[in-house]
Coordinates of C-alpha atoms in Angstrom, one line a residue:
Chain A
M51 CA -18.7 19.1 -47.4
T52 CA -16.5 16.0 -47.6
C53 CA -13.7 17.8 -45.9
R54 CA -15.9 18.7 -43.1
N55 CA -17.1 15.1 -42.8
L56 CA -13.5 13.9 -42.6
F57 CA -12.8 16.4 -39.9
V58 CA -15.8 15.3 -37.9
F59 CA -14.8 11.7 -38.4
C60 CA -11.3 12.3 -37.1
L61 CA -12.7 14.1 -34.2
G62 CA -15.0 11.2 -33.5
I63 CA -12.1 8.8 -33.4
L64 CA -10.2 11.0 -31.0
V65 CA -13.2 11.2 -28.7
C66 CA -13.8 7.5 -28.9
T67 CA -10.2 6.6 -28.0
A68 CA -10.2 9.2 -25.2
C69 CA -13.3 7.5 -23.8
G70 CA -11.6 4.1 -24.1
A71 CA -8.6 5.4 -22.2
D72 CA -11.0 6.7 -19.5
S73 CA -12.4 3.4 -18.8
E74 CA -9.0 1.9 -18.2
Q75 CA -7.7 1.2 -14.8
P76 CA -6.1 4.4 -13.5
V77 CA -2.7 4.2 -12.1
S78 CA -2.9 4.8 -8.4
A79 CA -0.6 7.7 -7.6
D80 CA -0.4 6.6 -4.0
A81 CA -2.9 4.6 -2.1
G82 CA -2.6 6.1 1.3
C83 CA -0.1 5.3 4.1
S84 CA 1.2 1.8 4.7
T85 CA -0.2 0.6 7.9
A86 CA 1.9 0.8 11.0
P87 CA 1.0 -1.3 14.1
A88 CA -1.6 0.5 16.1
V89 CA -0.6 2.0 19.4
S90 CA -3.2 1.5 22.1
I91 CA -3.9 4.5 24.3
A92 CA -6.1 4.1 27.3
S93 CA -9.2 6.3 27.5
R94 CA -9.4 6.1 31.3
V95 CA -7.4 5.2 34.4
D96 CA -9.2 4.2 37.6
T97 CA -6.7 5.8 39.9
L98 CA -4.1 8.5 39.4
N99 CA -1.6 8.9 42.2
I100 CA 0.4 12.1 42.4
I101 CA 3.4 11.7 44.7
V102 CA 5.6 14.7 45.5
E103 CA 8.8 14.2 47.3
T104 CA 9.1 16.5 50.3
S105 CA 12.6 16.0 51.6
G106 CA 14.7 19.0 52.6
S107 CA 16.1 19.3 49.2
M108 CA 12.7 19.9 47.7
K109 CA 12.0 23.0 49.9
G110 CA 13.9 25.2 47.5
F111 CA 11.4 24.4 44.8
M112 CA 8.5 25.4 47.1
P113 CA 9.9 28.3 49.0
T114 CA 7.7 30.0 51.6
Q115 CA 9.0 33.5 51.2
S116 CA 9.7 34.0 47.6
R117 CA 8.1 34.4 44.3
Q118 CA 6.5 31.4 42.6
T119 CA 8.9 29.0 41.1
A120 CA 8.5 27.2 37.8
F121 CA 8.2 24.0 39.8
Q122 CA 5.2 25.3 41.6
Q123 CA 3.5 26.4 38.4
Q124 CA 4.3 23.2 36.6
V125 CA 3.1 20.9 39.4
D126 CA 0.0 23.0 39.8
D127 CA -0.5 22.7 36.1
I128 CA -0.2 18.9 36.2
L129 CA -2.7 18.8 39.1
A130 CA -5.2 21.1 37.2
N131 CA -4.8 19.0 34.1
A132 CA -5.5 15.8 36.1
E133 CA -8.5 17.4 37.7
S134 CA -10.0 18.7 34.5
N135 CA -9.8 15.3 32.7
K136 CA -12.7 13.9 34.8
E137 CA -13.7 11.4 32.1
A138 CA -10.1 10.1 32.0
V139 CA -9.2 9.9 35.6
G140 CA -11.4 8.0 38.0
L141 CA -9.9 8.8 41.4
L142 CA -7.2 11.3 42.0
R143 CA -5.0 10.6 45.1
L144 CA -2.3 12.9 46.4
Y145 CA 0.7 11.8 48.4
T146 CA 3.9 13.2 49.9
A147 CA 7.0 11.2 50.1
Q148 CA 9.6 11.6 52.8
D149 CA 10.8 8.3 54.3
N150 CA 7.5 6.8 53.5
I151 CA 4.7 7.7 51.1
R152 CA 1.7 9.2 52.9
P153 CA -1.6 10.4 51.6
I154 CA -2.3 14.1 51.9
G155 CA -5.6 15.9 51.6
Y156 CA -6.3 18.1 48.6
D157 CA -6.3 21.4 50.5
R158 CA -3.1 20.6 52.4
F159 CA -1.4 19.6 49.1
Q160 CA -2.5 22.8 47.5
S161 CA -1.3 24.9 50.4
M162 CA 2.0 23.0 50.5
L163 CA 2.5 23.7 46.8
R164 CA 1.4 27.3 46.8
Q165 CA 2.4 28.6 50.2
G166 CA 5.6 26.7 50.3
L167 CA 6.9 23.6 52.0
A168 CA 7.0 24.4 55.7
Q169 CA 8.1 21.1 57.1
A170 CA 10.5 19.2 55.0
G171 CA 11.8 15.8 55.8
A172 CA 15.3 14.6 56.0
S173 CA 17.2 13.3 53.0
T174 CA 15.3 10.6 51.3
P175 CA 16.8 7.5 49.7
I176 CA 15.4 7.5 46.2
P177 CA 15.5 3.7 45.6
N178 CA 13.4 3.2 48.8
L179 CA 10.7 5.4 47.5
L180 CA 10.8 3.9 44.0
S181 CA 10.5 0.5 45.5
Q182 CA 7.4 1.5 47.4
I183 CA 5.9 3.0 44.3
A184 CA 6.7 -0.1 42.2
G185 CA 5.3 -2.3 44.9
R186 CA 2.2 -0.6 46.1
Y187 CA 1.3 2.2 43.6
A188 CA 1.7 0.4 40.3
S189 CA -0.9 -2.0 39.0
Q190 CA -3.4 -2.3 36.2
G191 CA -5.8 0.6 36.3
Q192 CA -3.4 2.7 38.3
V193 CA -0.9 5.3 37.2
S194 CA 1.5 7.0 39.6
I195 CA 3.2 10.3 39.0
F196 CA 6.3 10.8 41.1
I197 CA 7.8 14.3 41.3
S198 CA 11.3 14.6 42.8
D199 CA 14.7 16.2 42.2
F200 CA 16.2 12.7 42.2
I201 CA 19.3 13.7 44.1
Y202 CA 20.5 10.4 45.2
S203 CA 22.4 10.6 48.5
P204 CA 22.4 7.2 50.1
P205 CA 23.3 7.0 53.8
N206 CA 26.1 4.6 53.1
T207 CA 28.4 6.6 50.8
R208 CA 29.7 3.5 49.0
D209 CA 26.2 2.8 47.7
R210 CA 26.7 5.6 45.3
D211 CA 28.8 3.4 43.1
Y212 CA 25.8 1.2 42.6
V213 CA 23.2 3.8 41.7
S214 CA 22.2 2.1 38.5
N215 CA 21.7 -1.4 40.1
D216 CA 19.9 0.1 43.1
I217 CA 17.4 1.8 40.9
R218 CA 16.9 -1.3 38.8
R219 CA 16.4 -3.4 41.9
A220 CA 13.9 -1.0 43.3
L221 CA 11.9 -1.0 40.1
L222 CA 12.0 -4.8 39.6
P223 CA 8.3 -5.4 40.5
L224 CA 7.4 -3.2 37.4
Q225 CA 9.0 -5.7 35.1
D226 CA 6.9 -8.6 36.4
K227 CA 3.7 -6.5 36.2
G228 CA 4.5 -5.2 32.7
M229 CA 4.6 -1.6 33.7
V230 CA 6.5 1.1 32.0
V231 CA 8.4 4.2 33.2
A232 CA 8.3 7.6 31.5
V233 CA 10.7 10.2 32.8
Y234 CA 10.3 13.9 32.0
G235 CA 12.9 16.4 33.0
F236 CA 12.2 20.1 34.0
Q237 CA 14.2 22.9 35.5
S238 CA 13.1 25.5 38.0
E239 CA 14.3 28.3 40.1
F240 CA 15.5 27.2 43.5
R241 CA 15.3 29.4 46.6
G242 CA 16.7 27.8 49.7
T243 CA 19.3 25.3 50.9
F244 CA 20.5 22.9 48.3
Y245 CA 21.6 19.5 49.6
P246 CA 24.1 18.1 47.2
A247 CA 24.8 14.4 46.8
G248 CA 28.5 15.2 46.7
S249 CA 31.0 13.8 44.3
K250 CA 32.2 10.4 43.5
A251 CA 35.7 11.2 44.7
S252 CA 34.7 12.9 47.9
P253 CA 31.3 11.9 49.2
K254 CA 31.2 14.5 51.9
A255 CA 29.1 17.5 50.8
S256 CA 27.9 20.3 52.9
P257 CA 24.5 22.0 52.2
V258 CA 24.7 25.1 50.1
A259 CA 22.7 27.8 51.8
N260 CA 20.9 30.6 49.9
C261 CA 21.1 28.7 46.7
C262 CA 20.9 29.0 43.7
E263 CA 21.7 31.4 41.0
T264 CA 21.1 28.7 38.5
D265 CA 18.0 26.6 37.8
I266 CA 17.9 23.1 39.4
P267 CA 16.4 20.1 37.6
Y268 CA 13.5 18.1 38.8
Y269 CA 11.8 15.1 37.3
V270 CA 8.3 13.8 36.8
W271 CA 8.1 10.1 36.5
I272 CA 5.0 8.4 35.2
I273 CA 4.7 4.8 36.1
G274 CA 1.9 2.4 35.0
P275 CA 0.7 0.3 32.1
E276 CA 1.9 1.6 28.7
P277 CA -1.5 2.6 27.3
A278 CA -2.3 4.5 30.4
V279 CA 1.1 6.2 30.7
R280 CA 0.8 7.3 27.0
M281 CA -2.6 8.8 27.7
M282 CA -1.6 10.6 30.9
A283 CA 1.6 12.0 29.4
A284 CA -0.4 13.4 26.5
R285 CA -3.0 15.0 28.9
L286 CA -0.7 16.3 31.7
F287 CA 1.8 18.2 29.6
R288 CA 0.5 20.9 27.4
S289 CA 3.4 20.7 25.0
P290 CA 6.0 18.0 24.3
V291 CA 8.7 17.9 26.9
A292 CA 12.2 18.0 25.3
A293 CA 14.0 16.1 28.1
S294 CA 12.1 12.9 28.2
M295 CA 12.6 9.2 28.2
Q296 CA 10.2 6.3 28.1
S297 CA 11.3 2.8 29.0
G298 CA 9.5 -0.5 28.6
Y299 CA 7.3 0.5 25.7
A300 CA 6.6 -2.4 23.4
R301 CA 8.7 -2.4 20.3
R302 CA 6.8 -1.6 17.2
A303 CA 8.4 -1.6 13.8
P304 CA 7.7 1.8 12.2
A305 CA 6.0 2.1 8.8
Y306 CA 8.6 3.1 6.3
G307 CA 9.1 3.5 2.6
V308 CA 11.3 5.1 0.0
V309 CA 9.9 8.4 -1.2
P310 CA 9.8 8.2 -5.0
G311 CA 10.3 11.8 -6.2
S312 CA 11.9 13.9 -3.4
G313 CA 15.3 14.2 -1.9
R314 CA 16.9 12.0 -4.5
S315 CA 19.5 11.8 -7.2
G316 CA 20.2 9.2 -9.9
S317 CA 17.8 7.5 -12.4
W318 CA 16.4 4.9 -10.0
Y319 CA 12.7 4.2 -9.6
L320 CA 10.6 2.1 -7.3
A321 CA 9.4 -1.4 -7.9
G322 CA 5.9 -2.2 -6.9
D323 CA 6.6 -1.8 -3.2
A324 CA 8.3 1.1 -1.5
Q325 CA 11.1 -1.0 -0.1
T326 CA 12.7 -2.0 -3.4
I327 CA 14.5 0.3 -5.7
L328 CA 15.2 -0.6 -9.3
I329 CA 17.9 0.9 -11.4
D330 CA 18.7 0.4 -15.1
N331 CA 22.3 1.5 -15.0
T332 CA 24.2 0.1 -12.0
Q333 CA 27.2 2.2 -13.0
E334 CA 25.5 5.1 -11.2
L335 CA 25.6 3.0 -8.0
R336 CA 29.4 2.5 -8.4
Q337 CA 30.0 6.1 -9.1
G338 CA 28.1 7.3 -6.0
E339 CA 25.4 9.1 -8.0
V340 CA 22.5 7.5 -6.3
S341 CA 20.8 9.0 -3.3
F342 CA 17.3 8.5 -2.0
S343 CA 15.1 9.4 1.0
V344 CA 13.3 7.0 3.2
G345 CA 10.2 8.1 5.1
L346 CA 9.7 6.8 8.6
N347 CA 6.7 7.0 10.8
L348 CA 8.2 7.2 14.3
E349 CA 5.1 8.4 16.1
A350 CA 4.8 5.4 18.3
L351 CA 8.4 5.4 19.4
P352 CA 9.6 6.6 22.8
S353 CA 10.3 10.3 22.5
Q354 CA 14.0 10.0 23.2
Y355 CA 14.5 8.0 20.0
R356 CA 12.5 10.5 17.9
T357 CA 14.6 13.6 18.1
P358 CA 16.4 14.4 14.8
D359 CA 19.6 14.9 16.9
Y360 CA 19.4 11.3 18.3
L361 CA 18.6 9.9 14.9
S362 CA 21.4 11.6 13.1
R363 CA 23.9 10.6 15.8
H364 CA 22.8 6.9 16.0
L365 CA 21.0 5.8 12.9
Q366 CA 23.2 3.3 11.1
V367 CA 22.9 1.7 7.7
Q368 CA 24.6 -1.6 7.0
S369 CA 24.8 -2.8 3.5
S370 CA 25.9 -6.0 1.9
N371 CA 27.4 -5.9 -1.6
G372 CA 28.4 -2.2 -1.3
T373 CA 28.6 0.7 1.0
T374 CA 25.9 3.2 1.9
E375 CA 26.0 6.3 4.0
V376 CA 23.4 8.3 6.0
E377 CA 23.4 11.8 4.5
G378 CA 21.0 13.3 7.0
V379 CA 17.9 12.9 9.1
W380 CA 15.2 15.5 9.3
N381 CA 11.7 15.8 10.6
R382 CA 9.1 16.2 7.9
Q383 CA 8.9 19.9 8.0
D384 CA 12.6 20.5 7.8
F385 CA 12.9 18.0 5.0
S386 CA 10.2 19.8 3.0
E387 CA 12.2 23.0 3.4
K388 CA 15.5 21.6 2.6
E389 CA 14.9 19.2 -0.2
Q390 CA 12.9 19.7 -3.4
V391 CA 9.6 17.9 -2.9
S392 CA 7.7 16.6 -5.8
T393 CA 4.1 17.6 -5.9
K394 CA 3.2 14.0 -6.2
D395 CA 4.9 13.2 -2.9
R396 CA 3.2 15.8 -0.8
Q397 CA 0.4 13.5 0.3
L398 CA 2.8 10.6 0.8
L399 CA 5.0 12.7 3.1
E400 CA 2.1 13.2 5.4
C401 CA 2.4 9.5 6.3
Y402 CA 5.9 10.0 7.8
T403 CA 7.2 11.9 10.7
H404 CA 10.9 11.7 9.7
L405 CA 13.0 11.3 6.6
V406 CA 16.4 9.8 6.2
K407 CA 18.5 10.5 3.1
L408 CA 20.9 7.7 2.1
K409 CA 23.6 7.8 -0.4
V410 CA 25.1 4.7 -2.1
A411 CA 28.8 5.1 -2.1
S412 CA 29.9 2.0 -3.9
L413 CA 28.7 -1.3 -5.3
D414 CA 30.7 -4.6 -5.4
D415 CA 28.9 -7.0 -7.7
R416 CA 26.7 -5.2 -10.2
N417 CA 24.5 -8.2 -10.9
S418 CA 23.6 -8.8 -7.3
P419 CA 21.2 -6.7 -5.3
L420 CA 22.5 -4.2 -2.8
N421 CA 20.7 -5.0 0.5
L422 CA 20.5 -2.3 3.1
R423 CA 19.5 -2.5 6.8
L424 CA 18.6 0.7 8.6
T425 CA 19.0 0.2 12.3
L426 CA 18.6 2.5 15.3
P427 CA 20.4 1.3 18.4
A428 CA 18.7 2.0 21.8
N429 CA 21.1 4.3 23.7
R430 CA 20.7 6.7 26.5
P431 CA 18.8 9.8 25.6
Q432 CA 20.9 12.7 24.2
W433 CA 19.8 15.2 26.8
A434 CA 20.9 13.1 29.8
E435 CA 24.5 13.9 29.1
A436 CA 23.8 17.6 29.5
W437 CA 21.8 17.1 32.7
T438 CA 24.2 14.8 34.6
T439 CA 27.2 15.5 36.8
D440 CA 29.6 13.6 39.0
D441 CA 30.0 16.5 41.4
D442 CA 27.0 18.7 42.4
R443 CA 28.6 20.4 45.3
N444 CA 28.7 23.8 43.6
P445 CA 25.4 24.0 41.6
N446 CA 26.1 27.6 40.6
D447 CA 29.3 26.5 38.9
S448 CA 28.1 23.2 37.4
G449 CA 24.7 24.6 36.3
P450 CA 21.4 22.8 36.2
R451 CA 22.7 19.2 36.6
T452 CA 21.7 16.2 38.7
F453 CA 24.2 13.9 40.4
A454 CA 24.6 10.6 38.5
L455 CA 21.5 11.1 36.4
T456 CA 22.8 9.0 33.6
E457 CA 23.2 6.1 36.0
I458 CA 19.7 6.5 37.4
L459 CA 18.3 6.5 33.8
E460 CA 20.5 3.6 33.0
G461 CA 19.0 1.7 35.9
V462 CA 15.6 2.3 34.5
R463 CA 16.6 1.2 31.0
R464 CA 18.3 -1.9 32.2
L465 CA 15.1 -3.0 33.8
Y466 CA 13.7 -3.8 30.4
P467 CA 15.3 -6.4 28.1
Q468 CA 14.0 -4.7 24.9
E469 CA 16.1 -1.6 25.7
R470 CA 19.1 -3.6 24.8
E471 CA 17.7 -4.5 21.4
P472 CA 17.8 -2.0 18.4
V473 CA 14.8 0.3 18.4
F474 CA 14.1 -0.8 14.8
A475 CA 15.8 -2.6 11.9
L476 CA 14.3 -1.9 8.5
D477 CA 15.3 -3.6 5.2
L478 CA 15.6 -2.1 1.8
S479 CA 17.1 -3.3 -1.4
I480 CA 18.4 -1.9 -4.7
K481 CA 18.3 -4.1 -7.7
K482 CA 19.3 -3.9 -11.3
A483 CA 16.2 -3.6 -13.5
N484 CA 15.6 -6.3 -16.1
Chain B
M1241 CA 4.6 -5.8 -26.7
K1242 CA 5.4 -3.5 -23.7
N1243 CA 9.0 -3.9 -24.4
V1244 CA 8.6 -3.1 -28.1
F1245 CA 7.0 0.2 -27.3
R1246 CA 9.5 0.9 -24.6
F1247 CA 12.3 0.3 -27.0
L1248 CA 10.7 2.5 -29.7
Y1249 CA 10.1 5.5 -27.5
E1250 CA 13.3 5.3 -25.4
L1251 CA 15.3 4.9 -28.6
L1252 CA 14.2 8.4 -29.6
I1253 CA 13.7 10.3 -26.4
G1254 CA 15.7 8.4 -23.8
K1255 CA 14.6 7.2 -20.3
P1256 CA 11.6 8.7 -18.7
E1257 CA 12.0 12.0 -16.8
P1258 CA 11.7 12.5 -13.9
P1259 CA 13.0 8.9 -13.2
M1260 CA 10.3 8.3 -10.5
E1261 CA 7.7 8.1 -13.4
T1262 CA 9.6 5.3 -15.1
P1263 CA 7.2 2.5 -14.0
L1264 CA 4.2 4.6 -15.0
Y1265 CA 5.6 5.3 -18.5
R1266 CA 6.9 1.8 -19.1
S1267 CA 4.0 -0.2 -17.9
E1268 CA 1.1 2.1 -18.6
I1269 CA 1.7 5.1 -20.9
F1270 CA 4.1 3.6 -23.5
P1271 CA 2.0 0.5 -24.3
D1272 CA -1.4 2.2 -24.0
V1273 CA -0.6 5.3 -26.1
G1274 CA 1.4 3.2 -28.5
G1275 CA -1.3 0.6 -28.9
V1276 CA -4.1 3.1 -29.3
S1277 CA -2.6 5.9 -31.3
L1278 CA 0.2 4.1 -33.3
L1279 CA -1.7 1.0 -34.1
L1280 CA -5.4 1.5 -33.7
I1281 CA -6.0 5.1 -34.8
T1282 CA -3.4 5.0 -37.5
L1283 CA -4.9 1.8 -38.9
V1284 CA -8.4 3.3 -38.8
L1285 CA -7.2 6.5 -40.6
V1286 CA -5.4 4.5 -43.2
L1287 CA -8.5 2.4 -43.8
V1288 CA -10.7 5.5 -43.9
Y1289 CA -8.4 7.1 -46.5
Y1290 CA -8.0 4.1 -48.8
Y1291 CA -11.3 2.3 -48.4
V1292 CA -13.9 4.9 -47.3
L1293 CA -12.8 8.1 -49.0
N1294 CA -11.2 6.5 -52.0
H1295 CA -13.2 3.3 -52.4
V1296 CA -16.7 3.5 -51.0
M1297 CA -17.3 7.2 -51.7
R1298 CA -15.3 7.2 -55.0
T1299 CA -15.3 10.9 -55.3
A1300 CA -11.8 10.8 -56.6
R1301 CA -11.0 14.0 -54.9
F1302 CA -8.7 12.6 -52.3
S1303 CA -6.4 10.4 -54.3
H1304 CA -3.5 12.9 -54.7
W1305 CA -0.4 12.6 -52.6
Y1306 CA -1.1 15.8 -50.7
H1307 CA -4.4 14.4 -49.6
W1308 CA -2.5 11.4 -48.3
L1309 CA 0.0 13.7 -46.7
G1310 CA -2.8 15.7 -45.1
M1311 CA -4.2 12.5 -43.6
L1312 CA -0.8 11.6 -42.3
L1313 CA -0.4 15.0 -40.7
I1314 CA -3.9 14.8 -39.1
N1315 CA -2.9 11.4 -37.8
A1316 CA 0.3 12.8 -36.4
G1317 CA -1.6 15.7 -34.8
I1318 CA -4.0 13.2 -33.2
A1319 CA -1.1 11.2 -31.9
F1320 CA 0.6 14.3 -30.5
G1321 CA -2.6 15.4 -28.7
Y1322 CA -3.5 12.0 -27.5
A1323 CA -0.1 11.4 -25.9
I1324 CA -0.3 14.7 -23.9
Y1325 CA -3.9 14.0 -23.0
Y1326 CA -3.1 10.5 -21.8
C1327 CA -0.2 11.7 -19.7
R1328 CA -2.3 14.4 -18.1
L1329 CA -5.0 11.8 -17.5
H1330 CA -2.5 9.7 -15.5
E1331 CA -1.2 12.8 -13.7
V1332 CA 2.3 12.4 -14.8
T1333 CA 4.7 14.9 -13.1
P1334 CA 4.9 17.8 -15.5
D1335 CA 8.2 17.8 -17.4
S1336 CA 9.4 18.5 -20.9
Y1337 CA 9.6 14.8 -21.3
V1338 CA 5.8 14.7 -21.9
Y1339 CA 6.2 16.9 -25.0
W1340 CA 9.2 15.0 -26.2
F1341 CA 7.1 11.9 -25.8
A1342 CA 4.2 13.5 -27.8
F1343 CA 6.7 14.4 -30.6
A1344 CA 8.0 10.8 -30.6
N1345 CA 4.5 9.6 -30.8
A1346 CA 3.6 11.9 -33.7
F1347 CA 6.8 10.8 -35.5
Y1348 CA 6.0 7.1 -35.1
S1349 CA 2.4 7.6 -36.0
A1350 CA 3.5 9.1 -39.3
L1351 CA 5.9 6.2 -39.8
F1352 CA 3.2 3.7 -39.1
F1353 CA 0.8 5.5 -41.3
F1354 CA 3.3 5.2 -44.1
L1355 CA 3.9 1.5 -43.4
F1356 CA 0.2 0.7 -43.2
S1357 CA -0.4 2.6 -46.4
L1358 CA 2.2 0.4 -48.2
L1359 CA 0.5 -2.7 -46.8
L1360 CA -3.1 -1.8 -47.4
K1361 CA -3.4 0.5 -50.4
W1362 CA -3.4 -2.1 -53.2
R1363 CA -7.1 -2.8 -53.2
S1364 CA -8.2 0.8 -53.0
Y1365 CA -10.3 1.8 -56.0
N1366 CA -9.0 5.3 -56.4
A1367 CA -5.8 5.5 -54.4
A1368 CA -3.9 2.2 -55.0
R1369 CA -1.0 4.3 -56.3
T1370 CA -1.1 7.0 -53.6
P1371 CA 1.4 8.2 -52.4
F1372 CA 3.3 6.4 -55.2

C-alpha cells in the first residue's frame, strides 16, 4: 500500500513539474518572416498605349504570305491580355510608329497584326520615337508599351558611335517625371527582307532579302510609373520573361537573414537576430571550417538582378578582419535539393527567394568580430551579351542578335542615377561568444 | 545560475548538437531542466524519503539503504524522462544529443540526491543513518 502511495506521489510530482513547464514562455522557433519594404503595385491604369513600330524592318515579323510568326502570336497575346483586364485598364489605345506615332483603330490594328503589314514605312530612327513616347505618352496614370526590333540605323552613320547617349537623351523626360522603363526581349521567326544596321567598321549594309533562317529578336518596352509598370508586366506576360531588364525601380533593401540549421558547417549559432553569428571556438574560423547560408528575399528587385546566374557572377562579399568567399547562390528550390535542410528551417526558407552560401576562409584577430558586407553591383543584364552584335549584316551567321543592344540598354540604365549604385549592401557579423 | 548548469551539462556531454540549438539549450533547456529536476524534484524526493516516509509515517519499512537507492533511481528516472519531455516540448531538433542530455540529467540528479541526503538526513526519525 505504501509502495503504491510512493509511486503515486512520484507520479504526481512529475505531472506537477510538467504542468509548470507548460506554463513557461515557449521558445519561438521562428516568428515569421522579417519584414521587407512593401512594393506598391497599381491596381489600375487610366490609359494603356500599345505602340507597334511599323518600319520596313518590322514587315518580316508580320508577313502577309506566310504562317503566323511568334511575334504575331505574342503581340496578339499582349493585346488580348490587355483587353481582358478591364478592371485594370481604363482606356486602351493603339498606335503605329513610323516616322511619327499615329493612332490606329482596333480593327485595322488587328488586321495589320494578323493579315500582315502591307504598307511598311522607311527606316525609323529609334531615339526619335523614344523621345516622342517619353514626351507625350508617359505620364501618371498612363503606361505605354512599345514594340520594336530596336535596330538602330541612324541616317548619319557617325551617330552610331553615340547610341547609348542618344537613347539616354531621348528618354530624359522620363527621369524628370519619375517614370521607369522595363525591357522584355523575345525572338520570332522572320519572313521577309531584313534591314541590318550594318557594322561599326563598315556602316554600309544592304538589305538581306528572303531572310531569315534564324529567329530575329524584338523587344517590348513598358514605360510608365513603377507601380503601374509592375502591374502591367505581371498581367501582360503569362510567364516570366527570361530576357528582361527594368531600370529606374526604387531601390529597396531586401529582407535577409542567416538560416540557422541548413547549408552550414562549423559549431556556430545565431545570436538573437539573424544577422549576427556567434561562435565559441574562433579556431574554426581560422581553419576555414565555418560556412553558413544567408536567405535573401529578392522578390522586389528588377528581374535582371534576380537570376542565380547574375547573382553568382556578381555577388561579392567584403570582410574586415578576415576573408570570406561566396560558395554558391541558388534559388530556394535548388537550395532545398542541394543542401541538407533542417526541418525547423522549412518554414523560414519560405521567407526567402534565394540563398547564398558563404565560407569563412580566414580570421585575423580572434578577439575582434568578423564583419561582412554582401553587395550586388548593378551591371548590365547577363542575357544582353548573348543578344548583342556589332555586325548584323548576316543574321543567318550571327544568329538572333540585335545591333548595339548593349549600348541601347546602357543608355536606358544611365538615365537613372540609382543604376550606378549597388543593388543592395547587406551587413553580417561573426563574433566570439562570451 | 545559467552558466552553472551550462558548465555541468557541457562538462559531461559537450556542446549542444546540432549547433543551431545552442541558444535554446543554453538559455532555456539547461537552466529549466536543471532547476526543476536537479534541484526541485530531487529536493522534494529527498524530503519525502527522510521526512515523510521515515519521519511522519514512521513505518520503519523504508530505512534500509536499498530503499534509499530505490528513491535515488526513481529520481534519476524522473530526471531522464523530464529532460526528454522538456526537449520535445520545446521542439528541439531530434538528435542523439537529447538522450545524452537525459543521461547527464539522470546522473546529476543521482549526484544531487546523494548530496541533499547528506545535508538533510540528520533530523530524520528513522533514516538519519541511511545510506550510511
